[in-house]
C-alpha positions as a LaTeX table, in Angstrom:
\begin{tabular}{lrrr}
\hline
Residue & $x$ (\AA) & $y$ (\AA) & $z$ (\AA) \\
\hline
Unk1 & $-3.76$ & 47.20 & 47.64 \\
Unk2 & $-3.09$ & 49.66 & 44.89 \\
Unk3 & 0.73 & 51.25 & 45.32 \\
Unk4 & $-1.05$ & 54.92 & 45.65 \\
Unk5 & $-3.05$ & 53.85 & 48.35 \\
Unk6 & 0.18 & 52.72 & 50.69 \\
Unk7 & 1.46 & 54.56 & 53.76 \\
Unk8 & 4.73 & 56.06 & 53.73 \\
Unk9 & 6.04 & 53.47 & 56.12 \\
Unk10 & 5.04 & 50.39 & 53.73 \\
Unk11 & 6.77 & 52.26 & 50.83 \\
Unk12 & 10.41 & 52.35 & 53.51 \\
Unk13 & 9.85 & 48.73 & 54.40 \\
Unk14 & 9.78 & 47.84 & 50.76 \\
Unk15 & 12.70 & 49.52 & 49.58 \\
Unk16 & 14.91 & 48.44 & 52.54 \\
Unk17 & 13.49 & 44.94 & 51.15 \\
Unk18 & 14.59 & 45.70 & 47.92 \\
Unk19 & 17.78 & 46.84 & 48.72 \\
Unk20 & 18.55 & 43.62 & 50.83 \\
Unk21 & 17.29 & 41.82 & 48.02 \\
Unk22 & 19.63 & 43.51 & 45.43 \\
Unk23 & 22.83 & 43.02 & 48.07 \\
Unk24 & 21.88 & 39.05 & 47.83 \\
Unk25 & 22.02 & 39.39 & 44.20 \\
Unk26 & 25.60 & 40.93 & 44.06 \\
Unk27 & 24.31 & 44.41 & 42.61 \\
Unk28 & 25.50 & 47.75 & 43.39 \\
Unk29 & 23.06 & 50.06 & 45.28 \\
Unk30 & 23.41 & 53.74 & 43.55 \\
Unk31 & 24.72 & 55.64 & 46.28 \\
Unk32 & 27.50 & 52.54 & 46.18 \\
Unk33 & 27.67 & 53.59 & 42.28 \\
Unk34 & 28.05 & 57.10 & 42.67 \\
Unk35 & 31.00 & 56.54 & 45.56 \\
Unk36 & 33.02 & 54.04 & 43.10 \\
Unk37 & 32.98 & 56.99 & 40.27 \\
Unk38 & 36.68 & 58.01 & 39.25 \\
Unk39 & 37.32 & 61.86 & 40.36 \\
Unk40 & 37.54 & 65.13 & 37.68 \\
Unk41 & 41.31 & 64.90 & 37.92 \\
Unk42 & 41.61 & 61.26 & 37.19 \\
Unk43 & 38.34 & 61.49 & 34.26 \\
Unk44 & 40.36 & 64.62 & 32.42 \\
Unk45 & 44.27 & 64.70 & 33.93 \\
Unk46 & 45.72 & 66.49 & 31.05 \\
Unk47 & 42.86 & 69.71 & 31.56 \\
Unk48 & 43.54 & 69.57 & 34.96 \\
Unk49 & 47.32 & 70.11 & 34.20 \\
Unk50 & 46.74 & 72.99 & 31.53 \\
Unk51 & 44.09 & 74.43 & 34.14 \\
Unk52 & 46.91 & 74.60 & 36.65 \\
Unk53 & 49.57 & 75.59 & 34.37 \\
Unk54 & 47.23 & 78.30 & 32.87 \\
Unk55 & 46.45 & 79.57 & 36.65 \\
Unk56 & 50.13 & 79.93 & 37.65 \\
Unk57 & 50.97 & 81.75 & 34.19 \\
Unk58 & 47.88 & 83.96 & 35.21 \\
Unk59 & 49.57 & 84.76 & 38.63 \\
Unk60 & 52.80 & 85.13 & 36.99 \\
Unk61 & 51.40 & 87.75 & 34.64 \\
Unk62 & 49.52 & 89.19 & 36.83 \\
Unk63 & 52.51 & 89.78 & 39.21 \\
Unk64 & 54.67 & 91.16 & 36.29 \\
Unk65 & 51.55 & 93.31 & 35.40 \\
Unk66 & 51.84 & 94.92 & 38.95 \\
Unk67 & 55.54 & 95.05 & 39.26 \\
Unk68 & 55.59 & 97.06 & 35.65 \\
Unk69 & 52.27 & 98.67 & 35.76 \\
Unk70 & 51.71 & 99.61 & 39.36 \\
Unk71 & 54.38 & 99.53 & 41.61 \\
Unk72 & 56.49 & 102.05 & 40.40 \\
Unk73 & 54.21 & 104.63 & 40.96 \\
Unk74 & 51.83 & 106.78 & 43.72 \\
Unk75 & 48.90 & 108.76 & 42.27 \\
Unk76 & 46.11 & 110.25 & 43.94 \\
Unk77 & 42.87 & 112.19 & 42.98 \\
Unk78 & 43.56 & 115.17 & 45.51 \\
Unk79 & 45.05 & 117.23 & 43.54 \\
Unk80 & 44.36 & 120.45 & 41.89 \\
Unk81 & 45.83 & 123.12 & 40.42 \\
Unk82 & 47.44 & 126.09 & 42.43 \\
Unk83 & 48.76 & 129.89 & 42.08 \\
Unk84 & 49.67 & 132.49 & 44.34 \\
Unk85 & 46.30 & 134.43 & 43.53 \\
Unk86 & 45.72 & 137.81 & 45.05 \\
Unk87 & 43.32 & 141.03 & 44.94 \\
Unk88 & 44.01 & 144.17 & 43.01 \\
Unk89 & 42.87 & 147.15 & 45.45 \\
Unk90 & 43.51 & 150.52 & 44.93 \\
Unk91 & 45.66 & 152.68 & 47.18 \\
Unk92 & 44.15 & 155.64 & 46.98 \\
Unk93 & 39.88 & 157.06 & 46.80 \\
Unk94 & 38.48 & 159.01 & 44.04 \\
Unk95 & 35.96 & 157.86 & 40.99 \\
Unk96 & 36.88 & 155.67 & 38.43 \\
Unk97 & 38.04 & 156.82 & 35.24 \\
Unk98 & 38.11 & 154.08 & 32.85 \\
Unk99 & 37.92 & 150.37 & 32.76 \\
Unk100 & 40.00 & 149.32 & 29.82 \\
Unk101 & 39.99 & 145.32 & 30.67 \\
Unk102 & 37.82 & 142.87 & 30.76 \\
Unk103 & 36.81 & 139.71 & 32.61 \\
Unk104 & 39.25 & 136.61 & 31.84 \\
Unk105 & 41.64 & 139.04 & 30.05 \\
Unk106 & 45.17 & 138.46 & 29.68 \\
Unk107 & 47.72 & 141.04 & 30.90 \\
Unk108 & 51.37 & 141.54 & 31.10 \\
Unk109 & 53.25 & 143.29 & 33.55 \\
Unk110 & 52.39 & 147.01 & 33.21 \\
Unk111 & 49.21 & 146.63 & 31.50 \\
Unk112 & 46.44 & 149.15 & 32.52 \\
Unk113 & 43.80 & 147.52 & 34.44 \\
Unk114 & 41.80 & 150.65 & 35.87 \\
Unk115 & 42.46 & 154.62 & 36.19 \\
Unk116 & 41.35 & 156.94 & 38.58 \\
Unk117 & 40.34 & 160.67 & 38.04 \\
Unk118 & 43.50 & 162.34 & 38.83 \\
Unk119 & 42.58 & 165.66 & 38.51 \\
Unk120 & 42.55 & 166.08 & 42.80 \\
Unk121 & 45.81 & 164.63 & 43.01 \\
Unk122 & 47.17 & 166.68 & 40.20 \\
Unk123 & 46.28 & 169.79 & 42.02 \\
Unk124 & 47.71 & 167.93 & 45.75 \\
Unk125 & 51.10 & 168.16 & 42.90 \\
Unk126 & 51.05 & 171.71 & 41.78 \\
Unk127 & 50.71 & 172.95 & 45.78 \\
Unk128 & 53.91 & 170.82 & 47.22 \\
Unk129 & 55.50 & 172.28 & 44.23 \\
Unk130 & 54.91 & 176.08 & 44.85 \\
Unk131 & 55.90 & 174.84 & 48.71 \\
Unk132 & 58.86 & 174.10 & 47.07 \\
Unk133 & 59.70 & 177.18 & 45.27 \\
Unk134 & 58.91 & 178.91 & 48.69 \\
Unk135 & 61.43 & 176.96 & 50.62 \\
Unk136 & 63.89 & 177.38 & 47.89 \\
Unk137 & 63.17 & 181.80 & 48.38 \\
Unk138 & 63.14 & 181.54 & 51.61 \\
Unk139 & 66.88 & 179.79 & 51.35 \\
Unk140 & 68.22 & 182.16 & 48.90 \\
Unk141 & 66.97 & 185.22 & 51.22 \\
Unk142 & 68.79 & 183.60 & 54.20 \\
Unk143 & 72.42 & 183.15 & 52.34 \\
Unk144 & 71.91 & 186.93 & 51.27 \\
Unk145 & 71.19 & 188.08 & 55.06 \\
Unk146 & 74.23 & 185.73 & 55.91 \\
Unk147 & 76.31 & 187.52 & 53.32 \\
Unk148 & 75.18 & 190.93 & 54.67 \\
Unk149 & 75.89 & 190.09 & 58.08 \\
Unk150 & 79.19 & 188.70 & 57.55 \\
Unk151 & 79.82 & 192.55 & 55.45 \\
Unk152 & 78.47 & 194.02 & 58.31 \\
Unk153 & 80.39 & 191.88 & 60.79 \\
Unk154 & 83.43 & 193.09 & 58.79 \\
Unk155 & 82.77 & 196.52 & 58.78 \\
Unk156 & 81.96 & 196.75 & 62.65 \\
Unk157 & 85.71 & 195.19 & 63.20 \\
Unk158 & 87.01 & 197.81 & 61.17 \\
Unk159 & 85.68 & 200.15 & 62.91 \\
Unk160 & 86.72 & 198.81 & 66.67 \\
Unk161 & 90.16 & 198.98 & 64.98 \\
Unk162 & 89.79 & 202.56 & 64.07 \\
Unk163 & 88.41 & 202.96 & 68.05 \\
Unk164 & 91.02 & 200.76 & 69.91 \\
Unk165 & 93.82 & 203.22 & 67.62 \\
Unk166 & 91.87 & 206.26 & 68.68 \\
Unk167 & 91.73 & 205.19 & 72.17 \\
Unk168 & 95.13 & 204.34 & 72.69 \\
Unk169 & 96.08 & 207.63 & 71.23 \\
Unk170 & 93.56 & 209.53 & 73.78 \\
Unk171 & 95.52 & 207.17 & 76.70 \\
Unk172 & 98.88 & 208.29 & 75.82 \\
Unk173 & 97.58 & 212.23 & 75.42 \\
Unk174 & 96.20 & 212.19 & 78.62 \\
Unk175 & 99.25 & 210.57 & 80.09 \\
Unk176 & 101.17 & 213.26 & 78.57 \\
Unk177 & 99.20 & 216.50 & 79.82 \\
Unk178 & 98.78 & 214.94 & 83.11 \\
Unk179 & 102.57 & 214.76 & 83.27 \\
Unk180 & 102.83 & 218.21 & 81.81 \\
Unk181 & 100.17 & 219.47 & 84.60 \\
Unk182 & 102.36 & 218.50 & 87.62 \\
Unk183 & 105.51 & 220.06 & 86.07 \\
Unk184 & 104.22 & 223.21 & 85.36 \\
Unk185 & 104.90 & 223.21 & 81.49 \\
Unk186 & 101.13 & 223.05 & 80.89 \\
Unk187 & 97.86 & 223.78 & 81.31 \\
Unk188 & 94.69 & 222.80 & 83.45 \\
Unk189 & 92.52 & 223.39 & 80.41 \\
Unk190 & 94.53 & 221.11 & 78.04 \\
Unk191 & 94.96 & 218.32 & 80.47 \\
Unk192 & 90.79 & 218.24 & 80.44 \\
Unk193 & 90.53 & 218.46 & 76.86 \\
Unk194 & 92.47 & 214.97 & 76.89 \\
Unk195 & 90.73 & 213.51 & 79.34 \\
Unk196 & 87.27 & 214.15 & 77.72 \\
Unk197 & 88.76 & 213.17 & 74.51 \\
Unk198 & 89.50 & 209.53 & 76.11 \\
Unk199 & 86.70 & 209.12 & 77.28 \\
Unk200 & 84.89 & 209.95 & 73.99 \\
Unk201 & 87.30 & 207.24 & 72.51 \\
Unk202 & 86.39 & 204.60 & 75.47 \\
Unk203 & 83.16 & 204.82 & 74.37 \\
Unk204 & 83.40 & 204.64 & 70.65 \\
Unk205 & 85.50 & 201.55 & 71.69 \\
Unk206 & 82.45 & 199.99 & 73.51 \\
Unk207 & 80.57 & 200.81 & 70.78 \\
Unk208 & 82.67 & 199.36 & 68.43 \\
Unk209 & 82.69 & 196.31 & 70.52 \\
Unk210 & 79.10 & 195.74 & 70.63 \\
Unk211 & 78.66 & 196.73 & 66.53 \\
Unk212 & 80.53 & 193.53 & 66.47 \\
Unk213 & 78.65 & 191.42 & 68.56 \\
Unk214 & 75.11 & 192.21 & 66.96 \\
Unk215 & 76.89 & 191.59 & 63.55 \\
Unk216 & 77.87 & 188.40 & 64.84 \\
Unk217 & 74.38 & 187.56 & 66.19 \\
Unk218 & 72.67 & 188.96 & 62.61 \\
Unk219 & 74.89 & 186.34 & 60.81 \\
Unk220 & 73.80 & 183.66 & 63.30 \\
Unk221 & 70.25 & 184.09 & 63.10 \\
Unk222 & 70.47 & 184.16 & 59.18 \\
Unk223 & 71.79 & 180.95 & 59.56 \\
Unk224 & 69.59 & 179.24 & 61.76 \\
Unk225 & 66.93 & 181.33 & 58.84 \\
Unk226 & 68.57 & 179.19 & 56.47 \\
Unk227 & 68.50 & 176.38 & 58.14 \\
Unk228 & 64.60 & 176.46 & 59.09 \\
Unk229 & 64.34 & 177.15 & 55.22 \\
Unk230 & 66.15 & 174.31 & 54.36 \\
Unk231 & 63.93 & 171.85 & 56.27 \\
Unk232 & 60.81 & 173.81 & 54.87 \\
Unk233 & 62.36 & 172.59 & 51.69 \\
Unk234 & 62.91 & 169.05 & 52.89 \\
Unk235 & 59.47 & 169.02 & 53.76 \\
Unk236 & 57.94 & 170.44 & 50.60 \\
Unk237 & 59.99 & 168.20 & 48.43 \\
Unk238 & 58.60 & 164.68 & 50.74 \\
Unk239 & 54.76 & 166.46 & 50.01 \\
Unk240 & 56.10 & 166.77 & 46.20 \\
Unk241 & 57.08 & 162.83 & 46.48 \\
Unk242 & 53.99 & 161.95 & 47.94 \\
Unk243 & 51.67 & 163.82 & 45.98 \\
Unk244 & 53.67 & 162.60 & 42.83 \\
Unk245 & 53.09 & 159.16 & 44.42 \\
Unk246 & 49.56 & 159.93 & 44.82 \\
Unk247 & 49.17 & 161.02 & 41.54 \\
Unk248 & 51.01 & 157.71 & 39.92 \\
Unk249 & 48.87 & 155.50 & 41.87 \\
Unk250 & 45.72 & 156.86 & 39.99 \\
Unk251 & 47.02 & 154.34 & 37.78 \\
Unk252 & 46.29 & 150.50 & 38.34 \\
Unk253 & 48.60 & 148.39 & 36.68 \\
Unk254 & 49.67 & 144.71 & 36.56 \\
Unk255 & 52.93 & 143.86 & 38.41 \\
Unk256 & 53.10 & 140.56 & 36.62 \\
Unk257 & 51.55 & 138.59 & 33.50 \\
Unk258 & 48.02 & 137.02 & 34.40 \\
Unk259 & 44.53 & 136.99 & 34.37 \\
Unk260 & 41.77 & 139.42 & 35.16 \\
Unk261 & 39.15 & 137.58 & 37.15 \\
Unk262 & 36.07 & 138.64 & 39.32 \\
Unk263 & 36.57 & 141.95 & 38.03 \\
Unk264 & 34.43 & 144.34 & 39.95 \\
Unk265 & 35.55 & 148.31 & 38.70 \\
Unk266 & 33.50 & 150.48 & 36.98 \\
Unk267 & 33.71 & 153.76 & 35.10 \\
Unk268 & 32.13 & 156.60 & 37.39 \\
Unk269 & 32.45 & 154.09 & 40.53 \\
Unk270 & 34.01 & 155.65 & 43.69 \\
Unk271 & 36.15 & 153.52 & 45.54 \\
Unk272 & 37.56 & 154.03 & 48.86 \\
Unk273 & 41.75 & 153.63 & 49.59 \\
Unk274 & 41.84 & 149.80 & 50.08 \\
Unk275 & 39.14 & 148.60 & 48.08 \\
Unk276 & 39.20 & 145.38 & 46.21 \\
Unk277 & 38.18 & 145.88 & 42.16 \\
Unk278 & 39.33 & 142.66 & 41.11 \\
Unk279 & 41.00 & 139.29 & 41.55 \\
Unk280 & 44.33 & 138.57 & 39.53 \\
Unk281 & 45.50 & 135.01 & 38.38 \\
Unk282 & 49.85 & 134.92 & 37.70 \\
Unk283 & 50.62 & 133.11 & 34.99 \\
Unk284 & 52.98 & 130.85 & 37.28 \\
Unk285 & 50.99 & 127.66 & 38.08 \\
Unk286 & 51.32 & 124.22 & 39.74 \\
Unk287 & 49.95 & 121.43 & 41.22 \\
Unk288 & 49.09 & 120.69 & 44.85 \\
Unk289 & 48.91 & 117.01 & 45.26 \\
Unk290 & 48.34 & 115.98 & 49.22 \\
Unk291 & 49.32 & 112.44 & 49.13 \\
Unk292 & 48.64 & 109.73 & 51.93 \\
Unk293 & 51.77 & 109.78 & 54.31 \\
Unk294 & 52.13 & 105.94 & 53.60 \\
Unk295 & 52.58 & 107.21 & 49.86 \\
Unk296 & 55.95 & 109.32 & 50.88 \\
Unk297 & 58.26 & 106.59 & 51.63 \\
Unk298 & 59.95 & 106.48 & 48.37 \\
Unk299 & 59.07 & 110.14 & 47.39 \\
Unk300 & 61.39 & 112.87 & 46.36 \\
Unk301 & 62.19 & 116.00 & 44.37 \\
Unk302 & 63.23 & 115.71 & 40.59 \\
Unk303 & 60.95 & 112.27 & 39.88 \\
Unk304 & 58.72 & 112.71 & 37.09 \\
Unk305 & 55.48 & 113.24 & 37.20 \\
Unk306 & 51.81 & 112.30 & 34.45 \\
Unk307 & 49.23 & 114.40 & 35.10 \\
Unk308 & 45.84 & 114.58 & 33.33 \\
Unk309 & 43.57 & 117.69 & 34.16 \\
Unk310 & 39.97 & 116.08 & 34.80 \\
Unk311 & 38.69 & 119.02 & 32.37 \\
Unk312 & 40.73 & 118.10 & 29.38 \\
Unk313 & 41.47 & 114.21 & 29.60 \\
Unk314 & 43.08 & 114.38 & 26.43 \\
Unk315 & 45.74 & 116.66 & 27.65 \\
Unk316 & 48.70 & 114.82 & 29.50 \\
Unk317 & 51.30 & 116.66 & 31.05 \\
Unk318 & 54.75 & 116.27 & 32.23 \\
Unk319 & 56.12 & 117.34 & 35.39 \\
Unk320 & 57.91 & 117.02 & 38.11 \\
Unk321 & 58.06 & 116.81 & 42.11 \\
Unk322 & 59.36 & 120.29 & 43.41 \\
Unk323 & 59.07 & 119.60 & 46.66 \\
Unk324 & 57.30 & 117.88 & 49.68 \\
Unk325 & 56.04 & 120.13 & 52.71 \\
Unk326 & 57.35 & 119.47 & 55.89 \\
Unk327 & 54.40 & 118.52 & 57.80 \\
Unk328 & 50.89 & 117.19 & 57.16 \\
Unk329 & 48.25 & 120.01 & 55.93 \\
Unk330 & 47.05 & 120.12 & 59.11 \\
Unk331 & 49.57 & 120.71 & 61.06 \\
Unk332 & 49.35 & 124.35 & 59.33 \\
Unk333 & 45.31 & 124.57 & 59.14 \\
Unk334 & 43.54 & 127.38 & 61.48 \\
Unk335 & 42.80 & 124.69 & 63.74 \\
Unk336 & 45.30 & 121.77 & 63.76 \\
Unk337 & 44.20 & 119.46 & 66.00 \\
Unk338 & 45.51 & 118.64 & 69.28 \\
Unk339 & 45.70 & 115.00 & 69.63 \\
Unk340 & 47.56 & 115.25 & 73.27 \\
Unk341 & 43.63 & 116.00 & 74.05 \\
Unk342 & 40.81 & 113.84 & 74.20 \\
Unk343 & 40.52 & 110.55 & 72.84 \\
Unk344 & 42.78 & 109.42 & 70.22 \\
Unk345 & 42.05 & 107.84 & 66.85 \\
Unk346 & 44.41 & 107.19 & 64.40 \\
Unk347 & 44.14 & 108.65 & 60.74 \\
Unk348 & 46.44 & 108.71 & 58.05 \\
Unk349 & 47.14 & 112.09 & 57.70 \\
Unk350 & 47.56 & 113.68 & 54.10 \\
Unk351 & 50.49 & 115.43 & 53.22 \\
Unk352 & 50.90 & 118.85 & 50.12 \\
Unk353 & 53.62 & 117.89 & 47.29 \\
Unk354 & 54.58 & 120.52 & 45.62 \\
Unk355 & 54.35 & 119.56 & 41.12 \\
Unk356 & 55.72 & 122.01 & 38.30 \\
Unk357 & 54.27 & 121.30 & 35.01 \\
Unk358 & 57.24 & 121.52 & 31.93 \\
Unk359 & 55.05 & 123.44 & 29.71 \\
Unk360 & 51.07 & 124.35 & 30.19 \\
Unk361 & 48.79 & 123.95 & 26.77 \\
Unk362 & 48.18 & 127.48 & 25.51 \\
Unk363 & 44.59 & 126.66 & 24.09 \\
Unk364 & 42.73 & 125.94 & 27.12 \\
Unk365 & 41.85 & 127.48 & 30.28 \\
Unk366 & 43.42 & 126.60 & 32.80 \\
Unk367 & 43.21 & 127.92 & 36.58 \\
Unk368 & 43.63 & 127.39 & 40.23 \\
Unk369 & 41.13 & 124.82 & 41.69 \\
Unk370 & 40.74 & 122.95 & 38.77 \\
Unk371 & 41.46 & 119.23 & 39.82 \\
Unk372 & 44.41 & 116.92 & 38.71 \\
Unk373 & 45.46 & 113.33 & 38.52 \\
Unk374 & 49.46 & 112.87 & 39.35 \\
Unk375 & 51.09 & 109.86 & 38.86 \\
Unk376 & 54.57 & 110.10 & 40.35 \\
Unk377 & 57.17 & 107.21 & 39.45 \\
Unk378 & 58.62 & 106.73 & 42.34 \\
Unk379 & 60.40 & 103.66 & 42.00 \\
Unk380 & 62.67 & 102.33 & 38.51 \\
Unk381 & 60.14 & 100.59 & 35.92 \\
Unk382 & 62.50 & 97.64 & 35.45 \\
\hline
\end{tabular}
């Protein structure tokens, strides 16, 4: 039978039959062959050694390489740069004058950033000023009814002086022609005479008297004349401050060196007291970088800090930790959650560190928002 035409059982039987037959001859079978093969190790011993040696050096390295390279340090890529940025709005209405910055622009502290027509408020000015000079009138004619009051005041006590004298001399007449009358030694006629003459006297006295008190009174209400002035003054001179205040604030200024951004003023605009006409960048800048919690542990103020600006890779600065916040972000977000709600999941929370540069490059922009990558060393590079 031809070997292509047998089943697959013939073609077992005969090599089991060859097998047995090569067992009676003392051969090896090749599965028996491949089993009595000497192992990689024991075929090449002295590559197996190097291989191991090479491996551990590898380790070795590689643990130095982490130790010198890594472990001193905690970076992360949220980070950006940060400033105190605020809106420059006008404190007072009117129409825009002039507009002599730009967008981007670069001012220091004083520098003009916008004016307003100040002719209104220049006018507000002149009118607490002539309220002035009318309080200061009105003052002056007060102190001169004061002095002629007190002039009067003296006068009218001369004059009671000149009555009480007169009067006691038309008493002691009277006394005496009354006396004179009930001995007989005068007359009827002059005993009436002194009578009528005292009281002529009594009532020059009285009148006298009152000249006095209405001086009195004149001086008083000069005074409280002066006074009243006085506050008119008080009052013109806070209207002077105010419009003078007024006036000044028709110019817009820079309180501190910066940028000009988003600016939004233009010449012939009318703004309202409050508005917004632009966006101002300090030059005082850092870096924000909100590290993992489990980054902290060895984390403090004064270690140095590597940072490269994602915009300008070439550019590495130096810096330092200024400080870490006292809390996770948020824990001082709009919202910070409430985790004694609810169901509870654990997440590593992130946490703001504070990074002053030494010295930011002059010829590129840089602002806020523009992210960062710190690298703290936070543990000695030994």
């Amino acid at each position: 039978m031809d070997q292509n035409q047998r089943t697959a059982p013939q073609l077992e039987e005969d090599e089991r039959e060859e097998k047995e037959g090569a067992k009676a001859a003392g051969a090896d079978t090749p599965d028996e062959a491949e089993e009595k093969k000497p192992s990689i190790i024991r075929r090449h011993p002295l590559a197996t050694v190097i291989a191991v040696v090479a491996l551990i050096a590898l380790v070795v390295v590689g643990y130095f390489v982490w130790l010198v390279y890594f472990h001193p340090y905690e970076t992360t890529d949220d980070a950006f740069i940060d400033a105190r940025s605020f809106s420059v709005a006008t404190k007072i209405s009117g129409y825009v004058g002039d507009v002599p910055v730009s967008d981007n622009q670069h001012l220091n502290a004083g520098d003009v950033i916008a004016k307003i027509d100040p002719r209104d408020y220049q006018i507000a000015l002149d009118q607490a000023n002539g309220q002035v000079g009318v309080a200061n009138a009105a003052i002056a004619s007060a102190e001169a009814q004061i002095a002629a009051a007190g002039a009067a005041i003296e006068e009218a006590k001369a004059q009671q002086t000149s009555s009480e004298a007169a009067l006691q001399y038309a008493k002691d007449e009277d006394t005496r022609q009354q006396q004179l009358v009930k001995s007989g030694a005068g007359s009827e006629q002059a005993a009436q005479q002194a009578a009528s003459t005292l009281r002529q006297n009594q009532a020059n006295y009285a009148q006298s008297q009152a000249s006095v008190t209405s001086a009195v009174k004149n001086q008083a209400s000069a005074k409280a004349q002066k006074a009243s002035a006085i506050a008119s003054l008080h009052q013109a001179e806070a209207q002077v401050e105010t419009a003078q205040q007024n006036l000044d604030y028709t110019t817009i200024t820079a309180a501190q060196p910066g940028r000009i951004v988003k600016l939004g003023a233009s010449k012939g605009q009318y703004v309202q007291t409050g508005q917004a006409i632009s966006m101002f960048v300090p030059d005082e800048l850092w870096v924000t970088a909100n590290f993992k919690e489990t980054q902290l542990a060895d984390m403090r103020p004064g270690q140095p800090v590597d940072l490269t600006i994602d915009a300008y890779p070439d550019h590495v600065l130096k810096g330092k930790v200024q400080s870490v916040q006292p809390g996770s972000g948020t824990a001082f977000s709009l919202l910070p959650a409430e985790n004694a709600t609810g169901n509870y999941v654990k997440v590593t929370q992130r946490v703001p560190v504070k990074i002053v540069v030494d010295s930011w490059p002059e010829d590129i922009a840089i602002g806020p928002g523009m992210s960062v990558l710190p690298t703290v060393t936070v543990r000695p590079r030994n």
